[in-house]
Coordinates of C-alpha atoms in Angstrom, one line a residue:
X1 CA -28.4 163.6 -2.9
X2 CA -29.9 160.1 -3.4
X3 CA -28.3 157.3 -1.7
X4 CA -26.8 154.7 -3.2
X5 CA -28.7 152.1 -2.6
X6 CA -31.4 153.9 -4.3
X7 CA -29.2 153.8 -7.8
X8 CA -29.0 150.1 -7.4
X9 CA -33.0 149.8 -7.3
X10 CA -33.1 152.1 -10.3
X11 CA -30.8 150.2 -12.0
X12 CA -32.5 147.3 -11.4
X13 CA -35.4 148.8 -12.8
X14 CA -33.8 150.1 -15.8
X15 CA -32.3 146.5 -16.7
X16 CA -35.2 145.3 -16.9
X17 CA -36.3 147.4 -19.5
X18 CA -33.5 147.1 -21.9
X19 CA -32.2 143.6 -21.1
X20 CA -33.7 142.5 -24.7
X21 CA -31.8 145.4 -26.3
X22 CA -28.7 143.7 -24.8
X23 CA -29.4 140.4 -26.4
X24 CA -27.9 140.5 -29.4
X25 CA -25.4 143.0 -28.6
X26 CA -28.0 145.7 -29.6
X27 CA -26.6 148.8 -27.9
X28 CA -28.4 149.6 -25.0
X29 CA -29.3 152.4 -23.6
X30 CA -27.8 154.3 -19.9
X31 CA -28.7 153.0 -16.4
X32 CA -26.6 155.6 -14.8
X33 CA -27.8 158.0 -12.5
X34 CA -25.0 160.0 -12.0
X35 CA -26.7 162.1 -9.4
X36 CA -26.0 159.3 -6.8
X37 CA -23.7 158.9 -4.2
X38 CA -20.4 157.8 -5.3
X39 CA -21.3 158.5 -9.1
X40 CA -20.1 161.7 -10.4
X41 CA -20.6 163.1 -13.5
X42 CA -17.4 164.6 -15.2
X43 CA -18.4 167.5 -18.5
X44 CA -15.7 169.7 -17.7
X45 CA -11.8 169.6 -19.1
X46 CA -9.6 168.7 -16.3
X47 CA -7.9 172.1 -15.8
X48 CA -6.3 171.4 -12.9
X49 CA -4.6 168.5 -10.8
X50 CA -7.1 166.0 -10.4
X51 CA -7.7 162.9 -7.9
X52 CA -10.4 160.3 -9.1
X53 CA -11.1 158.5 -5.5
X54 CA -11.0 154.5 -4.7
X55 CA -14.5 153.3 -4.4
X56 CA -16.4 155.7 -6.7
X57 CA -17.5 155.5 -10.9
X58 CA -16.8 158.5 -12.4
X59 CA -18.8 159.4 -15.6
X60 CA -17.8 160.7 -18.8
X61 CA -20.3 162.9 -19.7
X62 CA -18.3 163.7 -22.9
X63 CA -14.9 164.1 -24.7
X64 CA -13.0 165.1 -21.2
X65 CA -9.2 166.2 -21.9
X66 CA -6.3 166.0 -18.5
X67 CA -5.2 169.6 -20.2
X68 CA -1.3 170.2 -20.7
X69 CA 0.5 170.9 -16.9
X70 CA -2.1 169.1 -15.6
X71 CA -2.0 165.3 -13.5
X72 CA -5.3 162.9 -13.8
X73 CA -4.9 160.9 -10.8
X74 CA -6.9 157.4 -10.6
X75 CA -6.9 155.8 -7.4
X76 CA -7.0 151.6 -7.6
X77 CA -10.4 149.9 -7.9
X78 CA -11.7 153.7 -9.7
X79 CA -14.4 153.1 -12.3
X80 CA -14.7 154.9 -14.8
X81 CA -17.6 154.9 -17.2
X82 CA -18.5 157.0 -20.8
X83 CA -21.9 158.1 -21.8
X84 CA -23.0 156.1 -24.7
X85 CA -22.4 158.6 -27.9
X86 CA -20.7 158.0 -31.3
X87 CA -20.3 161.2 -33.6
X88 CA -19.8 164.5 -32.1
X89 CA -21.1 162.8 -29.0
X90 CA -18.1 160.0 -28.8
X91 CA -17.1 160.1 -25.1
X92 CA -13.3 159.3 -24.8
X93 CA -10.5 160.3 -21.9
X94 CA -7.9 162.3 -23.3
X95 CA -4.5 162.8 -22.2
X96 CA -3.3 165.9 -23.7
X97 CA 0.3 166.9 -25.0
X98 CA 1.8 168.2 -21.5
X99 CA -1.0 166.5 -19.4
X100 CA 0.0 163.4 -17.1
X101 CA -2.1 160.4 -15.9
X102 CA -1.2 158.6 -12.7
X103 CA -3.6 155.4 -13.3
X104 CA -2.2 152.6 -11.1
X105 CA -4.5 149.8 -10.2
X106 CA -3.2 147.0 -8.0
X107 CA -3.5 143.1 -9.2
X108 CA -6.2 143.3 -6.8
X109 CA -8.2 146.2 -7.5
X110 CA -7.8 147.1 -11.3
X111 CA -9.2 150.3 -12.7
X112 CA -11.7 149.7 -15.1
X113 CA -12.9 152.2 -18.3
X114 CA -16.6 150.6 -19.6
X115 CA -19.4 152.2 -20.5
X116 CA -22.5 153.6 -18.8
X117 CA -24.6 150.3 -20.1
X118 CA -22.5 148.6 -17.8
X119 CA -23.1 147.7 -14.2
X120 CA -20.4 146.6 -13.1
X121 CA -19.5 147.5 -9.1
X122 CA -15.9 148.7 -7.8
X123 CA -15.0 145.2 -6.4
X124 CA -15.9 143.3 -9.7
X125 CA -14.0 141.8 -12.3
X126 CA -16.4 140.4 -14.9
X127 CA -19.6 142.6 -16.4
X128 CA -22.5 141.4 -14.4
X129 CA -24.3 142.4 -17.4
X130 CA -22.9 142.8 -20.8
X131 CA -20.9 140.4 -23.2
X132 CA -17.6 140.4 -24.0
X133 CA -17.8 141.1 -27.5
X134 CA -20.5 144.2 -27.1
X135 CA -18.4 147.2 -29.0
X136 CA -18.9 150.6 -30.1
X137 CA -20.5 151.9 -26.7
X138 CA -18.3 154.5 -26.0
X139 CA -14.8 156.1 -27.2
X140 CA -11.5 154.9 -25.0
X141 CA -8.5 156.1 -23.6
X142 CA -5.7 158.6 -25.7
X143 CA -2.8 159.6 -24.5
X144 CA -0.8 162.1 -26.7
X145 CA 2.8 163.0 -26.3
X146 CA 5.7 165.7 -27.2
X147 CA 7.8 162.6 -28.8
X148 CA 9.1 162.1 -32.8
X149 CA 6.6 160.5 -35.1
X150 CA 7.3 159.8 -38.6
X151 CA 4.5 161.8 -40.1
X152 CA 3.3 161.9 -44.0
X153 CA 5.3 165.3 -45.4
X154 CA 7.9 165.7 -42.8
X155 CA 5.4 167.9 -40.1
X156 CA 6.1 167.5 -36.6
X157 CA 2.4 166.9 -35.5
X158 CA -1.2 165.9 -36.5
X159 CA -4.5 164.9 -35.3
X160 CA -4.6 162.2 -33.8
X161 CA -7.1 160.1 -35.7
X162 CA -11.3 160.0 -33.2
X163 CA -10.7 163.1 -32.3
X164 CA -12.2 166.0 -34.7
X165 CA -9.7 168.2 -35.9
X166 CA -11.4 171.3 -34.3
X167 CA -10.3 169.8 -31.2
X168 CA -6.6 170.6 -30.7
X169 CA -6.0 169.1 -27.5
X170 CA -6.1 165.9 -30.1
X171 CA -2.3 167.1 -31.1
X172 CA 0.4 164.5 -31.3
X173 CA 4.0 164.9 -32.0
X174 CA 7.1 166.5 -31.2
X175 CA 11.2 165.7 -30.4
X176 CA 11.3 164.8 -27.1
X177 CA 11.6 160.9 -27.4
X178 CA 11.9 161.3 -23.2
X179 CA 8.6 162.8 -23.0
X180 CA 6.5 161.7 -19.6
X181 CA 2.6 160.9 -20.3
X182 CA 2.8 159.6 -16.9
X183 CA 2.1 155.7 -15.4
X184 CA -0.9 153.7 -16.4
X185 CA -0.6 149.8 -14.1
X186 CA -3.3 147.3 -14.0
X187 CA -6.5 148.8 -15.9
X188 CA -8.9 146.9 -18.3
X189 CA -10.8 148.9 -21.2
X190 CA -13.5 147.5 -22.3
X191 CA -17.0 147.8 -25.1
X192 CA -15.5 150.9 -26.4
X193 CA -14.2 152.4 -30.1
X194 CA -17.2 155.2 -31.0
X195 CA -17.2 156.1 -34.6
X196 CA -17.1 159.8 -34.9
X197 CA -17.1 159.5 -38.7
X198 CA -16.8 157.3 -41.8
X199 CA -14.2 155.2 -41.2
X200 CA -12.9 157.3 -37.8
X201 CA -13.1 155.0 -34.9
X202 CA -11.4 155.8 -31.3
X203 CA -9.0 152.5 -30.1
X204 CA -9.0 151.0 -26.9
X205 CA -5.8 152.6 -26.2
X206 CA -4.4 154.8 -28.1
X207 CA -0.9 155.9 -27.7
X208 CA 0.3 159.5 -30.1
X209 CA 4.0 160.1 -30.3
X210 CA 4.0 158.9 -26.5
X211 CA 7.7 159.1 -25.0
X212 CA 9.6 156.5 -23.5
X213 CA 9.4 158.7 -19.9
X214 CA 5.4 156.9 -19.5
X215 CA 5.2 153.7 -18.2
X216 CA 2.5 151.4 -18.7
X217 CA 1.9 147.9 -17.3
X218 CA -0.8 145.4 -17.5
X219 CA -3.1 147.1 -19.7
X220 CA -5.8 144.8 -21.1
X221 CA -8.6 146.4 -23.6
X222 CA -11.7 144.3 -23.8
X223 CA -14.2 144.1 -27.1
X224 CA -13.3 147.7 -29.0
X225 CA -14.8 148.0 -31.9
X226 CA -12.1 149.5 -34.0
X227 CA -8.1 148.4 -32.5
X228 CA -7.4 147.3 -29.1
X229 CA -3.9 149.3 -28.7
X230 CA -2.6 151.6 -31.7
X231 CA 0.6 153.2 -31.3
X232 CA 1.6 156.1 -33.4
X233 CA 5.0 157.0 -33.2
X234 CA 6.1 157.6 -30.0
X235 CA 9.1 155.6 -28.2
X236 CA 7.2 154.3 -25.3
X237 CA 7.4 150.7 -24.0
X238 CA 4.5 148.9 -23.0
X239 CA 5.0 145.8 -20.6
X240 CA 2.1 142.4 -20.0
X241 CA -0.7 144.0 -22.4
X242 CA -3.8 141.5 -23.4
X243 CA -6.7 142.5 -26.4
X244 CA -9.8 140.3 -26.2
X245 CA -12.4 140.7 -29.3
X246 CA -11.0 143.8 -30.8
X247 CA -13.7 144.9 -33.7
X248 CA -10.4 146.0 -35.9
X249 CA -6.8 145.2 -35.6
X250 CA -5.8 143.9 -31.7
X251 CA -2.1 145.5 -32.0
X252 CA -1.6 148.2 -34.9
X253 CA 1.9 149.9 -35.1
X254 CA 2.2 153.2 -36.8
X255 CA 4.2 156.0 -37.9
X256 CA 7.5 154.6 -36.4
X257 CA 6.9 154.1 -33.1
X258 CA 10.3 152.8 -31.7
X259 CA 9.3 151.2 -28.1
X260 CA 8.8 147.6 -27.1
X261 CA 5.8 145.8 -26.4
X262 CA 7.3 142.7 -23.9
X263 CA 4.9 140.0 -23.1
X264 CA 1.5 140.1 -24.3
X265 CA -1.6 137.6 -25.7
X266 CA -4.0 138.4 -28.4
X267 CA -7.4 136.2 -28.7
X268 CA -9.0 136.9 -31.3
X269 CA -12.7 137.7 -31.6
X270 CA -15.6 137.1 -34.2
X271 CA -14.7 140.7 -35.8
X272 CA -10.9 140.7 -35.5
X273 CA -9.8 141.3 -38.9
X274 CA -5.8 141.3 -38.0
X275 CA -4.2 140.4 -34.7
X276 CA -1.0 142.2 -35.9
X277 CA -1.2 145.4 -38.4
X278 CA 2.6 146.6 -38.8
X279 CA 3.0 149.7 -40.4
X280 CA 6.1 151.7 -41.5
X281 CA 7.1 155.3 -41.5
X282 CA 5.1 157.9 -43.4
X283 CA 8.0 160.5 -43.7
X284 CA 11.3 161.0 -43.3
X285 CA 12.2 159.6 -40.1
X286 CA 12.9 155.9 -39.7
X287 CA 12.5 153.7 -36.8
X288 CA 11.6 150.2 -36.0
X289 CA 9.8 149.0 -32.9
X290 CA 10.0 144.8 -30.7
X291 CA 7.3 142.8 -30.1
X292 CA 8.7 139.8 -28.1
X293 CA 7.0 137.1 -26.0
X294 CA 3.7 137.3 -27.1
X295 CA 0.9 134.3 -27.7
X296 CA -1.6 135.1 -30.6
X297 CA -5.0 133.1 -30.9
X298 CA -6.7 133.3 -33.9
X299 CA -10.2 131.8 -35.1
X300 CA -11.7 130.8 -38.5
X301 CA -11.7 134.7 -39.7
X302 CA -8.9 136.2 -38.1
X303 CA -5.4 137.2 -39.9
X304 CA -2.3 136.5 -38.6
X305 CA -0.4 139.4 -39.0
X306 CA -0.2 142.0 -42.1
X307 CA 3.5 144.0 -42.4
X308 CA 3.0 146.7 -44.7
X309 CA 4.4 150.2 -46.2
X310 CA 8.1 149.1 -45.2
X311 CA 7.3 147.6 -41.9
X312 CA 10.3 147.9 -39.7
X313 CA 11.4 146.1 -36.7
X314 CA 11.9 142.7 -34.6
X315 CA 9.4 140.3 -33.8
X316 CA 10.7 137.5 -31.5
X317 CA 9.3 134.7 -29.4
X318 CA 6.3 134.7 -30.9
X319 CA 3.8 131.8 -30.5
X320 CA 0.8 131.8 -33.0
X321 CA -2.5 129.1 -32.9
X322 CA -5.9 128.7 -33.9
X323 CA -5.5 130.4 -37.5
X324 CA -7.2 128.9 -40.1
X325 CA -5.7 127.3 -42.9
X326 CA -5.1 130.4 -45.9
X327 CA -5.8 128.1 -48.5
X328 CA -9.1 127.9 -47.9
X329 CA -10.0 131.2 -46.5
X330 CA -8.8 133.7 -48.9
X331 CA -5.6 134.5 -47.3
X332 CA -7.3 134.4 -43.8
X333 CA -4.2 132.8 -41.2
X334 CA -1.6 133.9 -42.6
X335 CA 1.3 136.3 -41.9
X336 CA 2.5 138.2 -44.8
X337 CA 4.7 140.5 -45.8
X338 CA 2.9 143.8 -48.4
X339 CA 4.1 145.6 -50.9
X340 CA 7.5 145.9 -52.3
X341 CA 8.6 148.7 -49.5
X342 CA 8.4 145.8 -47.0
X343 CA 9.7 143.0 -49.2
X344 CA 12.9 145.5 -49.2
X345 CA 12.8 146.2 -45.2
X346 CA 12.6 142.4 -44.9
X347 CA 15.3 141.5 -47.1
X348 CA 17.8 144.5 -45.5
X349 CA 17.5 143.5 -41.8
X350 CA 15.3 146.3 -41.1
X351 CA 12.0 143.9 -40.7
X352 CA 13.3 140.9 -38.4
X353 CA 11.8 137.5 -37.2
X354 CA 13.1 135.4 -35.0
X355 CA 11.8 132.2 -33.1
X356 CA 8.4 132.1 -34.3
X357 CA 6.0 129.1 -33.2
X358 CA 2.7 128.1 -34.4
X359 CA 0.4 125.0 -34.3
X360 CA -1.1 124.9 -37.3
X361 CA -4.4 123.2 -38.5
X362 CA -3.8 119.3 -39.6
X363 CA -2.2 119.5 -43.1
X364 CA -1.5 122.9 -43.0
X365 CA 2.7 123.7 -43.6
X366 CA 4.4 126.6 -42.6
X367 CA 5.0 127.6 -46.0
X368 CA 1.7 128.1 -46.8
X369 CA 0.6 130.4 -43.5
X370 CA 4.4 132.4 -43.1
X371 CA 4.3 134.0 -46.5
X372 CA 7.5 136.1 -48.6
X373 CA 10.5 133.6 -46.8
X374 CA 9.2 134.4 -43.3
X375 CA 9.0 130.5 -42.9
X376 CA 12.5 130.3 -42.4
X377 CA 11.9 131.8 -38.5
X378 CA 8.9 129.8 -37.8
X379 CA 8.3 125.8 -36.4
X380 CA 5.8 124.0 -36.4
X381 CA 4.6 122.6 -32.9
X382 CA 2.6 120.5 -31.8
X383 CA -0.7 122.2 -28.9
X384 CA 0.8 123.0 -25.6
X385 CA 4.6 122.0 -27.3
X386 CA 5.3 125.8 -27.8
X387 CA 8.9 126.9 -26.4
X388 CA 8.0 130.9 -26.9
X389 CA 5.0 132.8 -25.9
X390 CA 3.6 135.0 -23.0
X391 CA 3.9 134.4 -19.6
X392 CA 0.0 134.2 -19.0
X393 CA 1.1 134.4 -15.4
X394 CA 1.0 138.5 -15.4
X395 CA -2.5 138.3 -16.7
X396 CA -4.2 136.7 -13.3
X397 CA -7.9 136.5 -13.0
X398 CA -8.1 138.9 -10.2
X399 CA -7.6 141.7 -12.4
X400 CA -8.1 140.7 -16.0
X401 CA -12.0 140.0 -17.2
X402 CA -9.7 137.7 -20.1
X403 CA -8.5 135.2 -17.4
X404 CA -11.5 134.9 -15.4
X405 CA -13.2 133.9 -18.1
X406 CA -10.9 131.3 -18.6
X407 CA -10.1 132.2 -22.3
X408 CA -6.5 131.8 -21.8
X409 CA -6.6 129.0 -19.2
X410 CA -5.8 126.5 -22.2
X411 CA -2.4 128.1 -22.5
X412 CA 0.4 126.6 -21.5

């Protein structure tokens, strides 16, 4: 085998052939030579109990699923990296139904999914190569679980959607709201969100009818071209989560997922079309979800947040700035309430705000951004007054690509 030493040179080499594709964000095309040491190429479903081993980069060479019975181990400071593909070609990490991940980086040594175009080192924090904002290279992470969804027609599972429906180890859905996907601590996901058809991209992380048994901590998902984190059903919790540049949505709730997301920061990119998509239940089954202690940063093209299809739950401590003023933008910066299914959620108790925050642009009244009698929650305060927010403490520079840029270093 070579050595790796010799990869570096031929990376070297490589770059400099496609560093103008890069410009741009142009996709580029694959430096990795996976026939190196300490690069290993993965094509095969993990059929077994698996350990991916600190100081290596593990390729995707395609759609690789941790089958059901089977544990994915990642050890801290792991890369791991997807071929670039979109279509039947999408690379992605799949946790299926029954299958466990054990993915626990340290503060220290985070494990990091990017693509191949990437060369970033074990060791490194920021892309030594590629921008922030460059989507679309590669798929992302699913995990699927055994726990209740509420799906359209009363079934108890679906497909989950960027995975093709001849693929059933893309099944979500079930009863067991205890379900165990496993532990996911301290990894960043970043450039991915493949199309694999019209309208069918994969999320950053994407969580199926996950159950409240999984644990996952400092998660941060890095330029995706579709969501950053989508949630469909499921009961899991999700603790200190950050989305930089999604392409899409940076949080979308679905299907009546019933967990908690505590503690997390949105920034909003060039492409972000809604930093909150809510969602309500598509059958029978009803169940409301907490988002709590989060700062969102928007930009001049960036919604607020859209509650839609009977939106249920409670939204608390929330700290919004950077949104552009609505009446000048179409309905851009605002948070609103759609449809008369969520007008009734919201006037029920169902849909619930409490202690929102914002600093708005000069002029600009609450009424106007906090549509439907949502103003009621909200204040108006003044840059760096806010009282609510994230504790931007969890997302420290030594693991998160977010902080060391110093895109959040403004926050209070």
């Amino acid at each position: 085998m070579k050595k790796f030493n010799s990869l570096l040179f031929m990376f070297a080499a490589i770059v400099i052939g496609f560093t103008s594709c890069i410009d741009g964000n142009d996709k580029p095309v694959d430096p990795v030579d996976p026939g190196a040491d300490n690069v290993l190429l993965v094509n095969t479903n993990i059929t077994s109990n698996t350990t991916w081993e600190t100081g290596k980069t593990y390729v995707l060479g395609g759609r690789i699923t941790v089958t059901s019975g089977n544990t994915l181990t990642i050890q801290p400071g792991v890369i791991v990296k997807g071929e670039v593909g979109s279509g039947s070609n999408a690379t992605a990490l799949i946790i299926a139904r029954g299958g466990k991940i054990d993915a626990q980086g340290t503060a220290t040594s985070p494990i990091i999914f990017t693509t191949v175009a990437d060369e970033i080192m074990p060791g490194q924090i920021a892309s030594p190569n590629l921008d922030p904002d460059l989507s679309g290279l590669w798929g992302g992470l699913i995990v699927l679980g055994n726990a209740k969804a509420s799906l359209a027609g009363d079934v108890t599972e679906v497909q989950i959607e960027g995975i093709p429906p001849s693929d059933t180890n893309g099944l979500y859905g079930g009863s067991n709201d205890e379900d165990n996907s496993g532990t996911i601590k301290y990894i960043s996901i970043r450039h991915g969100g493949a199309n694999i058809g019209e309208g069918n991209e994969i999320n950053g992380l994407t969580l199926g009818a996950v159950g409240s048994g999984t644990v996952i901590e400092n998660v941060e998902v890095i330029a995706n071209q579709d969501d950053g984190i989508e949630w469909f059903g499921g009961s899991v919790s999700v603790k200190n989560a950050i989305v930089w540049n999604a392409g899409d949505d940076a949080l979308d709730t679905d299907q009546a997922w019933s967990g908690t997301l505590d503690n997390f920061i949105v920034v909003s990119g060039a492409e972000t079309d809604h930093a909150l998509e809510i969602d309500g239940p598509e059958g029978s089954f009803n169940a409301g979800h907490t988002l709590k202690n989060g700062t969102i940063i928007g930009n001049a093209v960036a919604e607020m947040a859209d509650f839609r299809d009977g939106a249920r739950g409670t939204f608390e401590n929330l700290y919004f700035t950077g949104f552009a003023d609505p009446a000048t933008t179409e309905g851009r910066g605002d948070l609103s309430l759609s449809g008369d299914k969520t007008l009734a959620t919201f006037a029920e108790g169902t849909l619930k705000f409490m202690n929102l925050e914002a600093t708005l642009a000069d002029g600009v009244t609450l009424a106007t951004v906090f549509k439907n009698g949502t103003a009621a929650s909200a204040t108006l305060v003044a840059a760096g007054a806010n009282t609510v927010g994230a504790n931007k403490a969890a997302f420290a520079n030594t693991w998160s690509w977010t902080a060391a840029s110093g895109s959040i270093s403004d926050l209070k």
